[in-house]
Amino acid sequence: MTRTLILTRHAKSAWDDPSLDDFDRTLNGRGRKSAVAIGNWLVETGALPDIVLVSGARRTVETWGRMAAAFPATATMQSAPALYHGSASTILSVLRAQRAPTIMLIGHNPGIGEFAERIVHTPPDHPRFLDYPTAATTVITFDVAEWSDIAWGSGHAEDFVIPRELLEK
């Protein structure tokens, strides 16, 4: 059996209101456009999640909300507070507890970038993969029966994209 992970860093957020706590920051204009572009790309490629895990931070929830508009049916979104600035090991623990075949995880750097680098056997040949910019998305498959069986280096990077590539078309 195959498990699929859609790993997305939240879209570009706004820094224009210093009174807002980091957790409450919203997306800026570029982030809103990027989230829509990534959602459209996922639908075009057929990468459709069963469950979407977000950190609960406003920018992860908003990223999914804008992406979800592209999907024919919205996946179930769940808040996973451990993802808020979670380490790569924390992200792995959250993922290992899942049951659905296709999971989308929307999180934050530096944890999500480190997780992406460590979970794949071979990184995609892309100059931006290792810094995992905002709204970067990787589709990763695992040849396992259960999420609890995944390990570092066990994922196969099927596709990787950054929003700039989609918006410049």
PDB file of N, CA and C in Angstrom, residues 35-119:
ATOM      1  N   ALA A  35      -1.431  30.820  -2.455  1.00  0.00           N
ATOM      2  CA  ALA A  35      -2.246  29.718  -1.928  1.00  0.00           C
ATOM      3  C   ALA A  35      -3.241  29.234  -2.977  1.00  0.00           C
ATOM      4  N   VAL A  36      -3.870  30.152  -3.676  1.00  0.00           N
ATOM      5  CA  VAL A  36      -4.809  29.779  -4.731  1.00  0.00           C
ATOM      6  C   VAL A  36      -4.076  29.011  -5.839  1.00  0.00           C
ATOM      7  N   ALA A  37      -2.899  29.504  -6.230  1.00  0.00           N
ATOM      8  CA  ALA A  37      -2.129  28.853  -7.302  1.00  0.00           C
ATOM      9  C   ALA A  37      -1.729  27.433  -6.897  1.00  0.00           C
ATOM     10  N   ILE A  38      -1.296  27.250  -5.660  1.00  0.00           N
ATOM     11  CA  ILE A  38      -0.909  25.910  -5.200  1.00  0.00           C
ATOM     12  C   ILE A  38      -2.132  24.996  -5.164  1.00  0.00           C
ATOM     13  N   GLY A  39      -3.258  25.497  -4.693  1.00  0.00           N
ATOM     14  CA  GLY A  39      -4.493  24.703  -4.689  1.00  0.00           C
ATOM     15  C   GLY A  39      -4.874  24.246  -6.085  1.00  0.00           C
ATOM     16  N   ASN A  40      -4.812  25.164  -7.045  1.00  0.00           N
ATOM     17  CA  ASN A  40      -5.126  24.815  -8.436  1.00  0.00           C
ATOM     18  C   ASN A  40      -4.158  23.767  -8.975  1.00  0.00           C
ATOM     19  N   TRP A  41      -2.874  23.934  -8.662  1.00  0.00           N
ATOM     20  CA  TRP A  41      -1.856  22.982  -9.112  1.00  0.00           C
ATOM     21  C   TRP A  41      -2.110  21.584  -8.543  1.00  0.00           C
ATOM     22  N   LEU A  42      -2.451  21.515  -7.267  1.00  0.00           N
ATOM     23  CA  LEU A  42      -2.723  20.214  -6.654  1.00  0.00           C
ATOM     24  C   LEU A  42      -3.903  19.525  -7.324  1.00  0.00           C
ATOM     25  N   VAL A  43      -4.948  20.279  -7.614  1.00  0.00           N
ATOM     26  CA  VAL A  43      -6.113  19.695  -8.287  1.00  0.00           C
ATOM     27  C   VAL A  43      -5.722  19.220  -9.682  1.00  0.00           C
ATOM     28  N   GLU A  44      -4.955  20.035 -10.412  1.00  0.00           N
ATOM     29  CA  GLU A  44      -4.519  19.663 -11.763  1.00  0.00           C
ATOM     30  C   GLU A  44      -3.678  18.392 -11.761  1.00  0.00           C
ATOM     31  N   THR A  45      -2.849  18.220 -10.726  1.00  0.00           N
ATOM     32  CA  THR A  45      -1.975  17.053 -10.667  1.00  0.00           C
ATOM     33  C   THR A  45      -2.657  15.849 -10.015  1.00  0.00           C
ATOM     34  N   GLY A  46      -3.855  16.054  -9.483  1.00  0.00           N
ATOM     35  CA  GLY A  46      -4.595  14.961  -8.857  1.00  0.00           C
ATOM     36  C   GLY A  46      -4.169  14.648  -7.436  1.00  0.00           C
ATOM     37  N   ALA A  47      -3.400  15.529  -6.821  1.00  0.00           N
ATOM     38  CA  ALA A  47      -2.964  15.330  -5.433  1.00  0.00           C
ATOM     39  C   ALA A  47      -4.032  15.906  -4.507  1.00  0.00           C
ATOM     40  N   LEU A  48      -4.943  15.051  -4.077  1.00  0.00           N
ATOM     41  CA  LEU A  48      -6.089  15.489  -3.287  1.00  0.00           C
ATOM     42  C   LEU A  48      -6.030  14.863  -1.893  1.00  0.00           C
ATOM     43  N   PRO A  49      -5.930  15.682  -0.859  1.00  0.00           N
ATOM     44  CA  PRO A  49      -5.816  15.137   0.493  1.00  0.00           C
ATOM     45  C   PRO A  49      -7.146  14.631   1.046  1.00  0.00           C
ATOM     46  N   ASP A  50      -7.048  13.651   1.928  1.00  0.00           N
ATOM     47  CA  ASP A  50      -8.214  13.203   2.687  1.00  0.00           C
ATOM     48  C   ASP A  50      -8.373  14.054   3.941  1.00  0.00           C
ATOM     49  N   ILE A  51      -7.250  14.377   4.555  1.00  0.00           N
ATOM     50  CA  ILE A  51      -7.221  15.188   5.777  1.00  0.00           C
ATOM     51  C   ILE A  51      -6.132  16.238   5.618  1.00  0.00           C
ATOM     52  N   VAL A  52      -6.408  17.440   6.097  1.00  0.00           N
ATOM     53  CA  VAL A  52      -5.433  18.525   6.077  1.00  0.00           C
ATOM     54  C   VAL A  52      -5.127  18.895   7.518  1.00  0.00           C
ATOM     55  N   LEU A  53      -3.867  18.765   7.888  1.00  0.00           N
ATOM     56  CA  LEU A  53      -3.418  19.129   9.233  1.00  0.00           C
ATOM     57  C   LEU A  53      -2.761  20.497   9.177  1.00  0.00           C
ATOM     58  N   VAL A  54      -3.234  21.418   9.989  1.00  0.00           N
ATOM     59  CA  VAL A  54      -2.665  22.761  10.064  1.00  0.00           C
ATOM     60  C   VAL A  54      -2.235  23.029  11.499  1.00  0.00           C
ATOM     61  N   SER A  55      -1.296  23.949  11.660  1.00  0.00           N
ATOM     62  CA  SER A  55      -0.788  24.240  12.997  1.00  0.00           C
ATOM     63  C   SER A  55      -1.821  24.971  13.858  1.00  0.00           C
ATOM     64  N   GLY A  56      -2.791  25.566  13.228  1.00  0.00           N
ATOM     65  CA  GLY A  56      -3.765  26.374  13.950  1.00  0.00           C
ATOM     66  C   GLY A  56      -3.450  27.862  13.848  1.00  0.00           C
ATOM     67  N   ALA A  57      -2.199  28.199  13.502  1.00  0.00           N
ATOM     68  CA  ALA A  57      -1.854  29.604  13.285  1.00  0.00           C
ATOM     69  C   ALA A  57      -2.717  30.132  12.147  1.00  0.00           C
ATOM     70  N   ARG A  58      -3.105  31.379  12.269  1.00  0.00           N
ATOM     71  CA  ARG A  58      -4.033  31.951  11.292  1.00  0.00           C
ATOM     72  C   ARG A  58      -3.532  31.800   9.855  1.00  0.00           C
ATOM     73  N   ARG A  59      -2.231  31.964   9.648  1.00  0.00           N
ATOM     74  CA  ARG A  59      -1.707  31.888   8.280  1.00  0.00           C
ATOM     75  C   ARG A  59      -1.764  30.477   7.697  1.00  0.00           C
ATOM     76  N   THR A  60      -1.717  29.428   8.523  1.00  0.00           N
ATOM     77  CA  THR A  60      -1.866  28.065   7.984  1.00  0.00           C
ATOM     78  C   THR A  60      -3.335  27.781   7.668  1.00  0.00           C
ATOM     79  N   VAL A  61      -4.217  28.250   8.533  1.00  0.00           N
ATOM     80  CA  VAL A  61      -5.657  28.065   8.299  1.00  0.00           C
ATOM     81  C   VAL A  61      -6.085  28.819   7.044  1.00  0.00           C
ATOM     82  N   GLU A  62      -5.592  30.050   6.897  1.00  0.00           N
ATOM     83  CA  GLU A  62      -5.945  30.851   5.724  1.00  0.00           C
ATOM     84  C   GLU A  62      -5.331  30.255   4.455  1.00  0.00           C
ATOM     85  N   THR A  63      -4.121  29.734   4.550  1.00  0.00           N
ATOM     86  CA  THR A  63      -3.508  29.085   3.380  1.00  0.00           C
ATOM     87  C   THR A  63      -4.405  27.951   2.899  1.00  0.00           C
ATOM     88  N   TRP A  64      -4.840  27.088   3.813  1.00  0.00           N
ATOM     89  CA  TRP A  64      -5.722  25.993   3.412  1.00  0.00           C
ATOM     90  C   TRP A  64      -7.052  26.523   2.896  1.00  0.00           C
ATOM     91  N   GLY A  65      -7.622  27.515   3.537  1.00  0.00           N
ATOM     92  CA  GLY A  65      -8.906  28.056   3.093  1.00  0.00           C
ATOM     93  C   GLY A  65      -8.862  28.539   1.659  1.00  0.00           C
ATOM     94  N   ARG A  66      -7.793  29.191   1.281  1.00  0.00           N
ATOM     95  CA  ARG A  66      -7.663  29.676  -0.102  1.00  0.00           C
ATOM     96  C   ARG A  66      -7.369  28.539  -1.071  1.00  0.00           C
ATOM     97  N   MET A  67      -6.624  27.538  -0.630  1.00  0.00           N
ATOM     98  CA  MET A  67      -6.351  26.377  -1.484  1.00  0.00           C
ATOM     99  C   MET A  67      -7.616  25.551  -1.684  1.00  0.00           C
ATOM    100  N   ALA A  68      -8.372  25.372  -0.627  1.00  0.00           N
ATOM    101  CA  ALA A  68      -9.550  24.498  -0.644  1.00  0.00           C
ATOM    102  C   ALA A  68     -10.584  24.929  -1.664  1.00  0.00           C
ATOM    103  N   ALA A  69     -10.610  26.218  -1.970  1.00  0.00           N
ATOM    104  CA  ALA A  69     -11.589  26.725  -2.937  1.00  0.00           C
ATOM    105  C   ALA A  69     -11.430  26.052  -4.304  1.00  0.00           C
ATOM    106  N   ALA A  70     -10.241  25.557  -4.620  1.00  0.00           N
ATOM    107  CA  ALA A  70      -9.984  24.919  -5.912  1.00  0.00           C
ATOM    108  C   ALA A  70     -10.451  23.472  -5.961  1.00  0.00           C
ATOM    109  N   PHE A  71     -10.629  22.856  -4.804  1.00  0.00           N
ATOM    110  CA  PHE A  71     -10.922  21.430  -4.746  1.00  0.00           C
ATOM    111  C   PHE A  71     -12.396  21.144  -5.001  1.00  0.00           C
ATOM    112  N   PRO A  72     -12.692  20.024  -5.695  1.00  0.00           N
ATOM    113  CA  PRO A  72     -14.087  19.667  -5.948  1.00  0.00           C
ATOM    114  C   PRO A  72     -14.835  19.359  -4.651  1.00  0.00           C
ATOM    115  N   ALA A  73     -14.160  18.800  -3.686  1.00  0.00           N
ATOM    116  CA  ALA A  73     -14.757  18.544  -2.375  1.00  0.00           C
ATOM    117  C   ALA A  73     -13.680  18.860  -1.339  1.00  0.00           C
ATOM    118  N   THR A  74     -14.046  19.564  -0.315  1.00  0.00           N
ATOM    119  CA  THR A  74     -13.068  19.966   0.679  1.00  0.00           C
ATOM    120  C   THR A  74     -12.725  18.814   1.607  1.00  0.00           C
ATOM    121  N   ALA A  75     -11.444  18.604   1.786  1.00  0.00           N
ATOM    122  CA  ALA A  75     -10.977  17.608   2.750  1.00  0.00           C
ATOM    123  C   ALA A  75     -11.258  18.128   4.159  1.00  0.00           C
ATOM    124  N   THR A  76     -11.213  17.246   5.106  1.00  0.00           N
ATOM    125  CA  THR A  76     -11.412  17.628   6.495  1.00  0.00           C
ATOM    126  C   THR A  76     -10.151  18.298   7.009  1.00  0.00           C
ATOM    127  N   MET A  77     -10.305  19.512   7.562  1.00  0.00           N
ATOM    128  CA  MET A  77      -9.177  20.217   8.152  1.00  0.00           C
ATOM    129  C   MET A  77      -9.164  19.955   9.649  1.00  0.00           C
ATOM    130  N   GLN A  78      -7.976  19.662  10.179  1.00  0.00           N
ATOM    131  CA  GLN A  78      -7.819  19.450  11.614  1.00  0.00           C
ATOM    132  C   GLN A  78      -6.668  20.303  12.113  1.00  0.00           C
ATOM    133  N   SER A  79      -6.854  20.898  13.274  1.00  0.00           N
ATOM    134  CA  SER A  79      -5.779  21.654  13.899  1.00  0.00           C
ATOM    135  C   SER A  79      -4.874  20.689  14.654  1.00  0.00           C
ATOM    136  N   ALA A  80      -3.572  20.848  14.427  1.00  0.00           N
ATOM    137  CA  ALA A  80      -2.562  20.054  15.129  1.00  0.00           C
ATOM    138  C   ALA A  80      -1.582  21.053  15.752  1.00  0.00           C
ATOM    139  N   PRO A  81      -1.889  21.548  16.948  1.00  0.00           N
ATOM    140  CA  PRO A  81      -1.081  22.603  17.571  1.00  0.00           C
ATOM    141  C   PRO A  81       0.408  22.297  17.652  1.00  0.00           C
ATOM    142  N   ALA A  82       0.798  21.045  17.709  1.00  0.00           N
ATOM    143  CA  ALA A  82       2.218  20.684  17.780  1.00  0.00           C
ATOM    144  C   ALA A  82       2.979  21.125  16.526  1.00  0.00           C
ATOM    145  N   LEU A  83       2.261  21.369  15.428  1.00  0.00           N
ATOM    146  CA  LEU A  83       2.913  21.796  14.194  1.00  0.00           C
ATOM    147  C   LEU A  83       3.347  23.252  14.229  1.00  0.00           C
ATOM    148  N   TYR A  84       2.833  24.043  15.154  1.00  0.00           N
ATOM    149  CA  TYR A  84       3.203  25.455  15.230  1.00  0.00           C
ATOM    150  C   TYR A  84       4.672  25.546  15.633  1.00  0.00           C
ATOM    151  N   HIS A  85       5.497  25.876  14.678  1.00  0.00           N
ATOM    152  CA  HIS A  85       6.959  25.934  14.836  1.00  0.00           C
ATOM    153  C   HIS A  85       7.523  24.620  15.359  1.00  0.00           C
ATOM    154  N   GLY A  86       6.861  23.511  15.011  1.00  0.00           N
ATOM    155  CA  GLY A  86       7.320  22.190  15.434  1.00  0.00           C
ATOM    156  C   GLY A  86       8.606  21.789  14.734  1.00  0.00           C
ATOM    157  N   SER A  87       9.406  21.020  15.423  1.00  0.00           N
ATOM    158  CA  SER A  87      10.650  20.499  14.851  1.00  0.00           C
ATOM    159  C   SER A  87      10.334  19.391  13.844  1.00  0.00           C
ATOM    160  N   ALA A  88      11.345  18.988  13.107  1.00  0.00           N
ATOM    161  CA  ALA A  88      11.180  17.886  12.162  1.00  0.00           C
ATOM    162  C   ALA A  88      10.722  16.622  12.883  1.00  0.00           C
ATOM    163  N   SER A  89      11.280  16.364  14.054  1.00  0.00           N
ATOM    164  CA  SER A  89      10.885  15.175  14.829  1.00  0.00           C
ATOM    165  C   SER A  89       9.436  15.257  15.289  1.00  0.00           C
ATOM    166  N   THR A  90       8.991  16.448  15.661  1.00  0.00           N
ATOM    167  CA  THR A  90       7.598  16.628  16.067  1.00  0.00           C
ATOM    168  C   THR A  90       6.668  16.378  14.889  1.00  0.00           C
ATOM    169  N   ILE A  91       7.029  16.895  13.723  1.00  0.00           N
ATOM    170  CA  ILE A  91       6.213  16.685  12.523  1.00  0.00           C
ATOM    171  C   ILE A  91       6.122  15.194  12.215  1.00  0.00           C
ATOM    172  N   LEU A  92       7.236  14.484  12.334  1.00  0.00           N
ATOM    173  CA  LEU A  92       7.231  13.038  12.095  1.00  0.00           C
ATOM    174  C   LEU A  92       6.286  12.337  13.074  1.00  0.00           C
ATOM    175  N   SER A  93       6.309  12.725  14.326  1.00  0.00           N
ATOM    176  CA  SER A  93       5.417  12.115  15.327  1.00  0.00           C
ATOM    177  C   SER A  93       3.948  12.359  15.006  1.00  0.00           C
ATOM    178  N   VAL A  94       3.626  13.588  14.603  1.00  0.00           N
ATOM    179  CA  VAL A  94       2.240  13.921  14.241  1.00  0.00           C
ATOM    180  C   VAL A  94       1.808  13.071  13.049  1.00  0.00           C
ATOM    181  N   LEU A  95       2.664  12.952  12.054  1.00  0.00           N
ATOM    182  CA  LEU A  95       2.323  12.194  10.855  1.00  0.00           C
ATOM    183  C   LEU A  95       2.169  10.703  11.149  1.00  0.00           C
ATOM    184  N   ARG A  96       3.021  10.159  11.981  1.00  0.00           N
ATOM    185  CA  ARG A  96       2.946   8.727  12.307  1.00  0.00           C
ATOM    186  C   ARG A  96       1.646   8.347  13.013  1.00  0.00           C
ATOM    187  N   ALA A  97       0.952   9.296  13.588  1.00  0.00           N
ATOM    188  CA  ALA A  97      -0.301   9.021  14.302  1.00  0.00           C
ATOM    189  C   ALA A  97      -1.519   9.055  13.380  1.00  0.00           C
ATOM    190  N   GLN A  98      -1.331   9.350  12.095  1.00  0.00           N
ATOM    191  CA  GLN A  98      -2.455   9.503  11.174  1.00  0.00           C
ATOM    192  C   GLN A  98      -2.919   8.165  10.614  1.00  0.00           C
ATOM    193  N   ARG A  99      -4.127   8.170  10.037  1.00  0.00           N
ATOM    194  CA  ARG A  99      -4.709   6.949   9.470  1.00  0.00           C
ATOM    195  C   ARG A  99      -5.112   7.099   8.003  1.00  0.00           C
ATOM    196  N   ALA A 100      -5.506   8.292   7.579  1.00  0.00           N
ATOM    197  CA  ALA A 100      -5.982   8.492   6.208  1.00  0.00           C
ATOM    198  C   ALA A 100      -4.855   8.242   5.198  1.00  0.00           C
ATOM    199  N   PRO A 101      -5.190   7.746   4.010  1.00  0.00           N
ATOM    200  CA  PRO A 101      -4.154   7.435   3.018  1.00  0.00           C
ATOM    201  C   PRO A 101      -3.383   8.650   2.492  1.00  0.00           C
ATOM    202  N   THR A 102      -4.067   9.782   2.336  1.00  0.00           N
ATOM    203  CA  THR A 102      -3.408  10.976   1.810  1.00  0.00           C
ATOM    204  C   THR A 102      -3.589  12.125   2.794  1.00  0.00           C
ATOM    205  N   ILE A 103      -2.461  12.608   3.294  1.00  0.00           N
ATOM    206  CA  ILE A 103      -2.441  13.663   4.307  1.00  0.00           C
ATOM    207  C   ILE A 103      -1.793  14.898   3.702  1.00  0.00           C
ATOM    208  N   MET A 104      -2.391  16.043   3.954  1.00  0.00           N
ATOM    209  CA  MET A 104      -1.728  17.307   3.648  1.00  0.00           C
ATOM    210  C   MET A 104      -1.353  17.924   4.976  1.00  0.00           C
ATOM    211  N   LEU A 105      -0.144  18.420   5.058  1.00  0.00           N
ATOM    212  CA  LEU A 105       0.340  19.042   6.276  1.00  0.00           C
ATOM    213  C   LEU A 105       0.818  20.441   5.919  1.00  0.00           C
ATOM    214  N   ILE A 106       0.267  21.454   6.607  1.00  0.00           N
ATOM    215  CA  ILE A 106       0.658  22.846   6.362  1.00  0.00           C
ATOM    216  C   ILE A 106       1.308  23.377   7.626  1.00  0.00           C
ATOM    217  N   GLY A 107       2.594  23.707   7.507  1.00  0.00           N
ATOM    218  CA  GLY A 107       3.345  24.117   8.685  1.00  0.00           C
ATOM    219  C   GLY A 107       4.280  25.274   8.429  1.00  0.00           C
ATOM    220  N   HIS A 108       5.323  25.336   9.243  1.00  0.00           N
ATOM    221  CA  HIS A 108       6.216  26.490   9.319  1.00  0.00           C
ATOM    222  C   HIS A 108       7.677  26.071   9.206  1.00  0.00           C
ATOM    223  N   ASN A 109       8.486  26.999   8.730  1.00  0.00           N
ATOM    224  CA  ASN A 109       9.936  26.818   8.795  1.00  0.00           C
ATOM    225  C   ASN A 109      10.424  27.290  10.155  1.00  0.00           C
ATOM    226  N   PRO A 110      11.517  26.757  10.660  1.00  0.00           N
ATOM    227  CA  PRO A 110      12.458  25.887   9.967  1.00  0.00           C
ATOM    228  C   PRO A 110      12.092  24.405   9.999  1.00  0.00           C
ATOM    229  N   GLY A 111      11.144  24.001  10.831  1.00  0.00           N
ATOM    230  CA  GLY A 111      10.823  22.578  10.991  1.00  0.00           C
ATOM    231  C   GLY A 111      10.379  21.893   9.722  1.00  0.00           C
ATOM    232  N   ILE A 112       9.522  22.541   8.947  1.00  0.00           N
ATOM    233  CA  ILE A 112       8.980  21.867   7.760  1.00  0.00           C
ATOM    234  C   ILE A 112      10.060  21.661   6.701  1.00  0.00           C
ATOM    235  N   GLY A 113      10.965  22.639   6.554  1.00  0.00           N
ATOM    236  CA  GLY A 113      12.059  22.486   5.599  1.00  0.00           C
ATOM    237  C   GLY A 113      13.005  21.365   5.999  1.00  0.00           C
ATOM    238  N   GLU A 114      13.332  21.300   7.285  1.00  0.00           N
ATOM    239  CA  GLU A 114      14.197  20.226   7.775  1.00  0.00           C
ATOM    240  C   GLU A 114      13.507  18.869   7.623  1.00  0.00           C
ATOM    241  N   PHE A 115      12.213  18.830   7.928  1.00  0.00           N
ATOM    242  CA  PHE A 115      11.453  17.592   7.778  1.00  0.00           C
ATOM    243  C   PHE A 115      11.488  17.126   6.324  1.00  0.00           C
ATOM    244  N   ALA A 116      11.227  18.044   5.389  1.00  0.00           N
ATOM    245  CA  ALA A 116      11.221  17.690   3.963  1.00  0.00           C
ATOM    246  C   ALA A 116      12.560  17.106   3.548  1.00  0.00           C
ATOM    247  N   GLU A 117      13.638  17.741   3.977  1.00  0.00           N
ATOM    248  CA  GLU A 117      14.967  17.281   3.610  1.00  0.00           C
ATOM    249  C   GLU A 117      15.269  15.890   4.179  1.00  0.00           C
ATOM    250  N   ARG A 118      14.842  15.635   5.400  1.00  0.00           N
ATOM    251  CA  ARG A 118      15.170  14.370   6.067  1.00  0.00           C
ATOM    252  C   ARG A 118      14.252  13.209   5.683  1.00  0.00           C
ATOM    253  N   ILE A 119      13.010  13.497   5.293  1.00  0.00           N
ATOM    254  CA  ILE A 119      12.045  12.418   5.076  1.00  0.00           C
ATOM    255  C   ILE A 119      12.193  11.773   3.695  1.00  0.00           C
TER     256      ILE A 119
END
